XYZ file of C-alpha atoms in Angstrom:
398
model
C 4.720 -25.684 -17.168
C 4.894 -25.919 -20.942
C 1.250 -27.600 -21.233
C -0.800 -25.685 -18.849
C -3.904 -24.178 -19.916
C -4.435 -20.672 -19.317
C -7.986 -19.687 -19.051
C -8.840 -15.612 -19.660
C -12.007 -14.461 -19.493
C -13.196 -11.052 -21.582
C -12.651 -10.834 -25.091
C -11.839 -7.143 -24.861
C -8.648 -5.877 -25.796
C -6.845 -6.196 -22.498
C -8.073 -10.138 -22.256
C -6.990 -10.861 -25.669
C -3.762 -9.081 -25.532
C -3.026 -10.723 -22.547
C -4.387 -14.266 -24.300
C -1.783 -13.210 -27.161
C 1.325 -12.284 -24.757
C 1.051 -15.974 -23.384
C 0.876 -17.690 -26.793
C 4.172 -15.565 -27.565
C 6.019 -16.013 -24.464
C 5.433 -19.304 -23.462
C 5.005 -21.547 -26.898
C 3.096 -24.741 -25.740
C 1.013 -23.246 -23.393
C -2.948 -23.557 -24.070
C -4.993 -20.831 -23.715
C -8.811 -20.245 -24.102
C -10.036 -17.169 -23.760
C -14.047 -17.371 -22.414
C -16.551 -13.993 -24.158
C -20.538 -14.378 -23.433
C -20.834 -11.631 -26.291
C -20.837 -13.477 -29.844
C -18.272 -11.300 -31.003
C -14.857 -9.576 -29.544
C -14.858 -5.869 -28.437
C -18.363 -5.304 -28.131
C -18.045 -3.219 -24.672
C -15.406 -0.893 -23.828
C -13.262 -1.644 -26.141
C -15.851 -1.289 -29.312
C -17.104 1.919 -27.673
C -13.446 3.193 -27.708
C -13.089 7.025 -28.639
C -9.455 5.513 -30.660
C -7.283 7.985 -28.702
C -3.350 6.718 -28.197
C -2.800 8.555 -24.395
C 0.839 9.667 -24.636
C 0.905 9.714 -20.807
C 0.215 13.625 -19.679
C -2.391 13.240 -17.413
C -1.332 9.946 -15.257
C 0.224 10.261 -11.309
C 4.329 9.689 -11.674
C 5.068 6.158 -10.286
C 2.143 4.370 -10.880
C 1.052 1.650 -12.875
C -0.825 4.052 -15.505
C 1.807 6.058 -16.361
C 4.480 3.431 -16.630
C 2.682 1.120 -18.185
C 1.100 3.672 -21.057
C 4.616 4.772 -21.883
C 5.419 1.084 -22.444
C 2.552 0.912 -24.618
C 2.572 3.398 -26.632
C 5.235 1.898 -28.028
C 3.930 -1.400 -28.333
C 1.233 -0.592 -29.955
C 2.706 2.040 -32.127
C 4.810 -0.892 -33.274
C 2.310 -3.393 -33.950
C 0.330 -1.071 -35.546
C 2.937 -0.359 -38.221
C 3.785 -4.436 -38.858
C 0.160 -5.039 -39.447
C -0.910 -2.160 -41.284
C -3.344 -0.883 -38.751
C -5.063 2.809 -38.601
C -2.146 4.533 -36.496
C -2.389 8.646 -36.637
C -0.033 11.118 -34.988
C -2.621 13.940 -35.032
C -1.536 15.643 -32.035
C -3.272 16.634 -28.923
C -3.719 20.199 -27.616
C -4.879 20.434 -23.524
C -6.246 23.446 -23.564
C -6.604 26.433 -20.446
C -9.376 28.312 -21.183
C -9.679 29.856 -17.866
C -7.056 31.848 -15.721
C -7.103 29.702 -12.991
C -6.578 26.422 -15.053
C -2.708 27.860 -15.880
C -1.552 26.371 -12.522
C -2.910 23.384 -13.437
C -1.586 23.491 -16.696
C 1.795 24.004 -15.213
C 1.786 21.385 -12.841
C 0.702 19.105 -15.821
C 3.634 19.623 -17.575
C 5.852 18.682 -15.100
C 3.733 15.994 -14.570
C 4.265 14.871 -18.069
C 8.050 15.434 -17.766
C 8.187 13.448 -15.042
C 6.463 10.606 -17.525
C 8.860 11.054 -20.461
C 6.192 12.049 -22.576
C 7.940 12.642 -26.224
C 8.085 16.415 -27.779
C 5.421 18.067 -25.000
C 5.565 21.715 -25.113
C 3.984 24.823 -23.874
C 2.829 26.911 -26.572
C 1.060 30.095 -26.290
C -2.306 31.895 -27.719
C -0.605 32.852 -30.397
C 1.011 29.328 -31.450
C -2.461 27.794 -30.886
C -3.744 29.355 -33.658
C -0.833 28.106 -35.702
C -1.929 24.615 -34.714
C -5.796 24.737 -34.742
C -6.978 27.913 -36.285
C -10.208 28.001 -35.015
C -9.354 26.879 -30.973
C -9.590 29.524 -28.091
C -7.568 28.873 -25.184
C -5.111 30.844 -23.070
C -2.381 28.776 -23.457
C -1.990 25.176 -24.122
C 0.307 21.878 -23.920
C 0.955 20.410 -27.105
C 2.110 16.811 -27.841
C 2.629 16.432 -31.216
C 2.992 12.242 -31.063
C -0.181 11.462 -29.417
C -2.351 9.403 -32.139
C -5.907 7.991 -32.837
C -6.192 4.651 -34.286
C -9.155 1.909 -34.251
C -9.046 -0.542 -30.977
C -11.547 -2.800 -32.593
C -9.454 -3.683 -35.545
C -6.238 -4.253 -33.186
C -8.665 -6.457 -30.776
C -9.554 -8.498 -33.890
C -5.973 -8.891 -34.878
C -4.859 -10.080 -31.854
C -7.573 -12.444 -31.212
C -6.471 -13.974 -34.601
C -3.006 -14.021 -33.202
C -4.422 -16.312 -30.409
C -5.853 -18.651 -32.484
C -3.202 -18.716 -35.336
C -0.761 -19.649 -32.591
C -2.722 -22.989 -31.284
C -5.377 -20.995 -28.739
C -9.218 -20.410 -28.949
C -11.158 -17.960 -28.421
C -14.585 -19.319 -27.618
C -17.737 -17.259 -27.937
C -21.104 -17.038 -26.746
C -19.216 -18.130 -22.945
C -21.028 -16.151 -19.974
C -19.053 -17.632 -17.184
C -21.460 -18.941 -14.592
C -19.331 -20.579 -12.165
C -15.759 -20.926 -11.078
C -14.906 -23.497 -9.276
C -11.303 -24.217 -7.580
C -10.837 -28.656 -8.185
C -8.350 -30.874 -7.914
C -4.968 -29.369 -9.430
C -7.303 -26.401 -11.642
C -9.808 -24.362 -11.896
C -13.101 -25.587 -13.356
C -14.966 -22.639 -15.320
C -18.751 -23.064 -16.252
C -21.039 -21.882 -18.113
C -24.445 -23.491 -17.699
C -23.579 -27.145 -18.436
C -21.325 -26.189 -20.539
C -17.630 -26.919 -18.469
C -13.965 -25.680 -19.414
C -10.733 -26.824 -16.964
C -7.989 -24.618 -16.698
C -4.542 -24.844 -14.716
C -5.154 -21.011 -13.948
C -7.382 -18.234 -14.793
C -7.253 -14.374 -15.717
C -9.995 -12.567 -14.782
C -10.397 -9.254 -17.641
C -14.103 -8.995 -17.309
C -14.237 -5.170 -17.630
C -17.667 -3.851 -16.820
C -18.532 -6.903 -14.837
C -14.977 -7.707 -13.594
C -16.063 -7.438 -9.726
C -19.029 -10.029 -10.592
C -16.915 -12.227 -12.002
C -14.124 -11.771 -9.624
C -16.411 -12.527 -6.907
C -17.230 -16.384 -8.350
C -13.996 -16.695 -7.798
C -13.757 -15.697 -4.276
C -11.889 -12.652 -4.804
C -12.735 -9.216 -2.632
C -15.444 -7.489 -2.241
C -14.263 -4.128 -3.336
C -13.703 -2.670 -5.277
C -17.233 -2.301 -6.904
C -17.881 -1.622 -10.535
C -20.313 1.384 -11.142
C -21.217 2.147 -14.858
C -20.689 5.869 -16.226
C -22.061 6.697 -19.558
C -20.764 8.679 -21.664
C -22.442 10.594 -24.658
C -21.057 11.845 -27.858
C -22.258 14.614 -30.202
C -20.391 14.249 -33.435
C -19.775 17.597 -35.808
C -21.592 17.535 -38.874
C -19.273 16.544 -41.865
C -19.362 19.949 -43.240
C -17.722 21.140 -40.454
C -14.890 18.445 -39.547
C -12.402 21.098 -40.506
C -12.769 23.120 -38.062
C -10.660 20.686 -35.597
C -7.328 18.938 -36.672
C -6.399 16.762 -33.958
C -7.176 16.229 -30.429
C -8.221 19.456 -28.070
C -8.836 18.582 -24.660
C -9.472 20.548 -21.604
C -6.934 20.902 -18.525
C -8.277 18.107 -16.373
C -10.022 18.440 -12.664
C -7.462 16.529 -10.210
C -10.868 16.354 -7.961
C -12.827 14.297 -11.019
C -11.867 11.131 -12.546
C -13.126 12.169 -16.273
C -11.258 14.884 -18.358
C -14.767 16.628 -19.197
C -16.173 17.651 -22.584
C -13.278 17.321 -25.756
C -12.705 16.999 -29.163
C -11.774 13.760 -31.181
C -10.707 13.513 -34.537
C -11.303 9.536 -35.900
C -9.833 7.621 -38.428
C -13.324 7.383 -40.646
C -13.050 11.477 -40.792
C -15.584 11.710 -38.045
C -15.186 14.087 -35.272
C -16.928 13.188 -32.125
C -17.531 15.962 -29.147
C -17.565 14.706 -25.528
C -17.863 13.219 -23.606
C -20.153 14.207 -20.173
C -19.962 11.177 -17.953
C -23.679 10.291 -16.308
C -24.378 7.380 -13.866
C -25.793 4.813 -16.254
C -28.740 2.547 -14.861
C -27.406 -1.029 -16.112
C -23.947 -2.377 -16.427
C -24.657 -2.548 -20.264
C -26.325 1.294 -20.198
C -25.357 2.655 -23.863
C -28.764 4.679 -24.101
C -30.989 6.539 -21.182
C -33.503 4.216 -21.523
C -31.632 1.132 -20.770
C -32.572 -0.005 -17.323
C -31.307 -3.054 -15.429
C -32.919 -3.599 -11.865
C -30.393 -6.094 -10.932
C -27.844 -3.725 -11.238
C -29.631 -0.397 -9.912
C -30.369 -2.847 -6.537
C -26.180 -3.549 -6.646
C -25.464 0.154 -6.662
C -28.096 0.908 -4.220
C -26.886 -1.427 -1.917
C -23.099 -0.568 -1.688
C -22.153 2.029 0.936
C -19.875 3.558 -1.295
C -22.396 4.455 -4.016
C -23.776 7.109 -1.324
C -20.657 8.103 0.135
C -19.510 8.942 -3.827
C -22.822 10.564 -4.533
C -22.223 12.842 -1.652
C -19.118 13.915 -3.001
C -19.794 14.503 -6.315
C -23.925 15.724 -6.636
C -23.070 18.900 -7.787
C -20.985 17.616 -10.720
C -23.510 14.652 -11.609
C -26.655 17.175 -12.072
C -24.225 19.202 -14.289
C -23.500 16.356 -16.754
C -27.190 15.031 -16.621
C -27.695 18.405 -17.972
C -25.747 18.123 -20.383
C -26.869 14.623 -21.114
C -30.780 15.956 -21.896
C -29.825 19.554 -23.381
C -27.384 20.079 -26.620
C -26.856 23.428 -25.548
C -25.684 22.535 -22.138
C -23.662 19.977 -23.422
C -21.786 22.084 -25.692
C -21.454 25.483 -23.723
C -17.967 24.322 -22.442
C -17.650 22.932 -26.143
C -17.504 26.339 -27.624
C -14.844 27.305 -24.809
C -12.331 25.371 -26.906
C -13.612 25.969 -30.333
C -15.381 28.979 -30.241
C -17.168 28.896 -34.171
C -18.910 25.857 -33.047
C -22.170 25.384 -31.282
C -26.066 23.354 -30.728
C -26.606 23.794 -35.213
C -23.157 22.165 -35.996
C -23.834 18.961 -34.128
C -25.485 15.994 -33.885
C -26.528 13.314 -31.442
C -23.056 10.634 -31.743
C -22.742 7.823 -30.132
C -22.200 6.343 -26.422
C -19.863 4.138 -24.149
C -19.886 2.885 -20.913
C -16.515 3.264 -18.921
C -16.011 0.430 -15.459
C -15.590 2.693 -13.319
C -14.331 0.860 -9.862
C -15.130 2.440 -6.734
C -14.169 1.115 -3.084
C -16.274 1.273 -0.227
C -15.553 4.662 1.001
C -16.787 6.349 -2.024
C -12.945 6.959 -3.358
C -13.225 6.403 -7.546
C -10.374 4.018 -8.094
C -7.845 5.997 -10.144
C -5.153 3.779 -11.071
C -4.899 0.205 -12.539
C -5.854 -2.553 -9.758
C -5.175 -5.986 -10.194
C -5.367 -8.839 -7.754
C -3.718 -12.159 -7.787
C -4.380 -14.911 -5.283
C -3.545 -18.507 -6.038
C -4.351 -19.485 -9.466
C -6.488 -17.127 -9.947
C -5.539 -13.422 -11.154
C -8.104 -10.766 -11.778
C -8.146 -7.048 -13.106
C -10.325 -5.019 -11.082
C -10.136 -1.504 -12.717
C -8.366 -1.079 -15.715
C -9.317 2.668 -16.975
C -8.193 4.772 -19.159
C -5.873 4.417 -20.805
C -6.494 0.853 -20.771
C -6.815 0.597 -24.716
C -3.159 2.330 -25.103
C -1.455 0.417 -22.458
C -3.243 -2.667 -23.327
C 0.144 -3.977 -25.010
C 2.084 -3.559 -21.541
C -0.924 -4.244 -18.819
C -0.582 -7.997 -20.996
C 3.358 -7.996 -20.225
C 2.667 -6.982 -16.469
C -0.046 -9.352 -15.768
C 1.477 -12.694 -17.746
C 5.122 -11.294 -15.586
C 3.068 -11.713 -12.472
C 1.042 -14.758 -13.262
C 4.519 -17.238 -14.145
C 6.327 -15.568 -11.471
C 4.170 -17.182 -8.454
């Protein structure tokens, strides 16, 4: 119906894309979209490294790799009509070692299968050509993959939203969601919002939220840091665009690479530690609540069991400069622990289901009125675009 209200809740850059994609497609509709931060983007989206994920890495067939594709695109696009940071600095991935060529390999084929534009394998030798001062082996280059600021597009489309008739309403933490008579009522303290149906983009607290509203269980939300050295300005120049290392298929994170952003900086990372709150942007940040959650959920341990060998390697990393950057200098051999300093942090949702298996791809849930995005990784900030196209497809379908 032309005068529902649609209520979203998470002002990142998936809810408010998704907030915008309704105002466009269905002119009449309400929508309100519900942040308890005073500002949009503070979390994932604010914490964004700015990388535009061509589609390399992602499993053929499934939602990541379709959907980034799709965005790219988008994005790309809207960039361009609203004069918006959008850089095609290109991306090296990078084998270092012998044994990551077969990786490599099965990458590119990978990518292939994913249509990603102008991918190539390029030797030592071309390497050079492209980043003078990169080891490597060998390397796949796309030329098209781009940085560009997620906080600035966030901010645009939330004043998309309200330029079109919607709000976005601040200082919101929902509290309650309650299913009444022909809605959904949506609290926070006393404060009470009715909606016809809800969307549920909550990022790092999307199964807490998802659980007011009766949804599943699992999957679980645990928090990963992850820590950023940045090069020192004088020596910026030694990278000129992305270098990243040939990914792990047995890890979820890509491991230690290089990032090129649109203020000049160039950040290093990053390692990817088990952060003690939710909200866990510094080591010292503690959250009991939350510690108790992880505690308590089987597959915590069953993950942990899997993966202990890894995790003391990146909290290494995480205490010593030198650790974190010994894999650094594989990729960019003239830098090292004198060239950097201490950058920046984000925390990535990580979901993970009860037998310890780290949710890889998007997962999104709809039952009734309510939808709700339960893991929406990278590259969640690329796709964002066409995860709002799939979700407000599936919402007005039912």
């Amino acid at each position: 119906m032309a005068d529902e209200t649609i209520g979203i809740v998470g002002a990142g850059i998936v809810g408010l894309a998704t907030a915008r994609e309704i105002a466009l497609r269905r002119p009449g509709t309400r929508v309100v979209v519900l942040e308890k931060e005073y500002e949009v983007a503070v979390h994932q989206t604010g914490h964004n490294s700015g990388v535009v994920h061509a589609g390399i890495y992602y499993a053929s067939g499934s939602l990541k790799a379709d959907l980034c594709v799709r965005g790219v695109s988008l994005l790309r696009e809207y960039c361009q009509e609203r004069g918006l940071p959008y850089e095609e600095i290109g991306k090296l991935v990078m084998a270092v070692r012998e044994d990551e060529l077969d990786r490599m390999e099965n990458l590119y084929r990978r990518a292939g299968n994913n249509h990603v534009p102008e991918l190539r394998k390029i030797s030592k030798e071309e390497i050079r050509e492209i980043e003078p001062h990169a080891g490597g082996l060998a390397a796949l280059h796309s030329p098209r993959t781009a940085i560009t600021d997620y906080k600035a597009i966030a901010r645009e489309f939330a004043g998309d939203v309200e330029s079109s008739g919607g709000e976005v309403r601040l200082g919101f933490p929902v509290t309650s969601i309650t299913n009444v008579p022909g809605g959904i009522e949506v609290a926070s303290g006393q404060d009470r919002v009715r909606v016809d149906r809800l969307i549920l983009c909550a990022g790092l607290h999307s199964d807490a939220v998802a659980r007011l509203a009766q949804d599943k269980q699992e999957p679980r939300i645990v928090p990963f840091r992850g820590e950023y050295m940045l090069l020192k300005p004088e020596k910026t120049d030694l990278v000129r665009g992305l270098i990243y290392p040939v990914p792990d298929p047995r890890y979820p994170f890509l491991g230690v690479h290089f990032t090129p952003r649109v203020d000049g900086s160039v950040e290093v990372g990053p390692n990817a530690v088990l952060a003690l709150a939710r909200e866990g942007y510094t080591r010292t940040r503690v959250s009991p609540k939350d510690l108790l959650g992880l505690a308590a959920y089987p597959g915590t341990w069953k993950m942990a069991a899997q993966h202990w060998r890894t995790g003391i390697r990146e909290y290494r990393g995480s205490f010593s400069t030198a650790a974190f950057m010994k894999d650094a200098g594989l990729y960019v051999p003239g830098v090292g622990v004198s060239d950097v300093v201490r950058g920046g942090a984000g925390v990535r949702a990580q979901a993970l289901d009860r037998d310890g298996t780290l949710v890889d791809d998007f997962r999104i849930h709809q039952v009734g009125r309510f939808t709700a995005v339960r893991n929406a990784p990278s590259p969640a900030a690329t796709a964002s675009m066409a995860i709002a196209e799939h979700i407000v497809g599936a919402v007005f379908a039912s």
